GROMACS .gro file of C-alpha atoms in nm:
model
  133
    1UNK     CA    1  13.756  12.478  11.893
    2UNK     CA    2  13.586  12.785  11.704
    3UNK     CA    3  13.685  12.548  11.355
    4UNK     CA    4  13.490  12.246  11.495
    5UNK     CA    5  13.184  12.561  11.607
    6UNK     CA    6  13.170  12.630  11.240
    7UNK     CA    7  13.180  12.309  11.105
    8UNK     CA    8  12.868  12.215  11.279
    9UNK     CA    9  12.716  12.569  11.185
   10UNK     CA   10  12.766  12.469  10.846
   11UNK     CA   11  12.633  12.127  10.854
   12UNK     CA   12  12.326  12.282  11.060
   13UNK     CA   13  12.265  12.492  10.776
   14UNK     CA   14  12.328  12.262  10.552
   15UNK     CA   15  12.045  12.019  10.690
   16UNK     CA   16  11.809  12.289  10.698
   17UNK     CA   17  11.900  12.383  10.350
   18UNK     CA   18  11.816  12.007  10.236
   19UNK     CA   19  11.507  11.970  10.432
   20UNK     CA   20  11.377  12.286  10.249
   21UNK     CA   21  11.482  12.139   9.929
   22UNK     CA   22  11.222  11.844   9.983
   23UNK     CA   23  10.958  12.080  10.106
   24UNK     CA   24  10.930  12.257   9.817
   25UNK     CA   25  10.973  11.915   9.601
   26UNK     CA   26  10.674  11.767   9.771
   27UNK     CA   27  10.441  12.089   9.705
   28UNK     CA   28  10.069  11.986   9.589
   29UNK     CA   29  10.043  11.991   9.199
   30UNK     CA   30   9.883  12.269   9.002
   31UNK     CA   31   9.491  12.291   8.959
   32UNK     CA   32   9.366  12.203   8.620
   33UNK     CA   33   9.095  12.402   8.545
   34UNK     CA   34   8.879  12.528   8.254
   35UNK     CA   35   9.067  12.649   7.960
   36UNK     CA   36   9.391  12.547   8.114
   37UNK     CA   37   9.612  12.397   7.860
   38UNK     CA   38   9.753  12.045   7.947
   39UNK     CA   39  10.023  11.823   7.783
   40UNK     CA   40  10.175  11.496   7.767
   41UNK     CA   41  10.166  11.195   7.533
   42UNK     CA   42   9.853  11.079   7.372
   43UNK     CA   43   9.776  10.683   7.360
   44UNK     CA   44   9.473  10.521   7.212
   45UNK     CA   45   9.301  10.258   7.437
   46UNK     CA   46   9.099   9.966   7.366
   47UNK     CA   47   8.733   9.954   7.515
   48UNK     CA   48   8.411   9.859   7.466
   49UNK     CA   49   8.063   9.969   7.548
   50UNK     CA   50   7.786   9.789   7.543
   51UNK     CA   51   7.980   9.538   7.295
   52UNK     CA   52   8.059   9.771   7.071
   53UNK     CA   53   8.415   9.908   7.008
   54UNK     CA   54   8.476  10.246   7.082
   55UNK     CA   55   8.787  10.483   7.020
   56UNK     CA   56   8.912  10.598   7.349
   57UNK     CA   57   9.202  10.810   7.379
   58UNK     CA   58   9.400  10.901   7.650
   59UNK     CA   59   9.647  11.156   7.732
   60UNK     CA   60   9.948  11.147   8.000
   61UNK     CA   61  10.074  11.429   8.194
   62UNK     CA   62  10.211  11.553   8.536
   63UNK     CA   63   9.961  11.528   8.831
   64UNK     CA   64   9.694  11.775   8.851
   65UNK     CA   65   9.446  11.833   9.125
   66UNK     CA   66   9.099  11.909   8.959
   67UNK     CA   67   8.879  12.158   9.081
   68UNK     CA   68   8.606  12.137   9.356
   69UNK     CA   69   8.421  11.898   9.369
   70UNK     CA   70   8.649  11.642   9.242
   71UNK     CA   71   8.976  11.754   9.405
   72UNK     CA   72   9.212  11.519   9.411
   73UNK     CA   73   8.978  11.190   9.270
   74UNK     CA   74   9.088  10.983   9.603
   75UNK     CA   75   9.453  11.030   9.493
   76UNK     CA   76   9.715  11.123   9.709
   77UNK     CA   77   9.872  11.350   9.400
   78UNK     CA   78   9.598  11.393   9.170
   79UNK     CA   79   9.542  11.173   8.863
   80UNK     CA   80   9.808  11.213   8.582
   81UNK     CA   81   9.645  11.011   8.332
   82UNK     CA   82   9.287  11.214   8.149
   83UNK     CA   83   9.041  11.000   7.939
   84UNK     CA   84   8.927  11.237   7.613
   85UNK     CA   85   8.591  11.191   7.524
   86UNK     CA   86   8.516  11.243   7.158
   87UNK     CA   87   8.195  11.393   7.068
   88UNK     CA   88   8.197  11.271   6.685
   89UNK     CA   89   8.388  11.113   6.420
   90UNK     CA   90   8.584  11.406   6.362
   91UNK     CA   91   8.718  11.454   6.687
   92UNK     CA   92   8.863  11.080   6.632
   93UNK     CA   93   9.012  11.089   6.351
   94UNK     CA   94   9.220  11.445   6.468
   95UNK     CA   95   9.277  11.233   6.751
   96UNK     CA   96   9.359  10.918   6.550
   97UNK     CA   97   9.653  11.174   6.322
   98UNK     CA   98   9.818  11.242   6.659
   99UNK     CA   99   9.856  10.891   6.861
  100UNK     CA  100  10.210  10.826   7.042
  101UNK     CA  101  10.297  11.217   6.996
  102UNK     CA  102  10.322  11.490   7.276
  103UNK     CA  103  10.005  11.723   7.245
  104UNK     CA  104   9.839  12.010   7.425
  105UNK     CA  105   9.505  12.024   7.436
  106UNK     CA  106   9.282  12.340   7.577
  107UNK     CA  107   9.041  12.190   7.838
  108UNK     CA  108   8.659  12.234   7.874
  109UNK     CA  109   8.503  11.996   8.138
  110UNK     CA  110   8.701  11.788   8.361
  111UNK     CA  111   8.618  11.519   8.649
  112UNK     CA  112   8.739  11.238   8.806
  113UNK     CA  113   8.606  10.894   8.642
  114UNK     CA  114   8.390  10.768   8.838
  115UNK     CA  115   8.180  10.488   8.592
  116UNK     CA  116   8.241  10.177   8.442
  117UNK     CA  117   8.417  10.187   8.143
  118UNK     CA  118   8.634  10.496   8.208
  119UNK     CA  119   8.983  10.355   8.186
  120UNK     CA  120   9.190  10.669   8.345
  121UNK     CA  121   9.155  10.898   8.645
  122UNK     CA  122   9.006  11.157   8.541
  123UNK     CA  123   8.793  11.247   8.208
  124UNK     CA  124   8.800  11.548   8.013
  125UNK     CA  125   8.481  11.590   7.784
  126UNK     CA  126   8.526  11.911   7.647
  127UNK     CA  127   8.864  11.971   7.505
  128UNK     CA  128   9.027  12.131   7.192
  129UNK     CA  129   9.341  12.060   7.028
  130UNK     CA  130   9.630  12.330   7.042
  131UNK     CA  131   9.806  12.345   6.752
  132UNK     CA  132  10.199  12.341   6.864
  133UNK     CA  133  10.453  12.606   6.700
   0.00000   0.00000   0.00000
């Protein structure tokens, strides 16, 4: 009798232990905000505005919440998948050197996409490279 008393205290206990294990699985992802670094595998996308073609890069990473007032961007995670926005030719062609590689970039201004035209779910405007070691 006490063996079958401590083989269900140890299967109690073992339940709780796996129910805590999803708990902290399921925890809400990290805020990215400005001059957080984020990383993940740049890919160049095809788009066009206003008939024109226009180099659009995007970058994949782990699911971030973005600050207020963006939050989440209507996702139940927050987006994993950030539009850059080059200012000039410059910022392209760095780009352009780095497609289909893992980068981290420094960011500047992030929100969730929220016009025509922006192909991910959330778009960083501001952003600087980070040169990796």
């Amino acid at each position: 009798m006490a063996n079958e008393a401590r083989r269900g205290l140890l299967l109690a206990f073992a339940a709780v232990l796996m129910m805590g294990s999803d708990v902290s699985a399921a925890q809400a992802p990290k805020v990215l905000a400005r001059g957080d670094v984020l990383s993940g595998q740049l890919n160049a996308m095809r788009s066009r505005v206003d008939g024109k073609r226009v180099s659009t890069f995007q970058i994949v990473s782990e699911p971030r919440r973005l600050p207020p007032p963006g939050g989440l961007c209507n996702l139940e995670t927050g987006p994993q998948t950030f539009q850059l926005v080059t200012a000039n030719d410059e910022q392209a062609a760095q780009l352009k050197k780095l497609l289909g590689k893992e980068i981290a970039i420094r960011v500047g201004e992030v929100s969730c996409a929220d016009q025509a035209g922006q192909i991910s779910e959330a778009v960083i405007s501001s952003w600087s490279v980070i040169a990796r070691p």
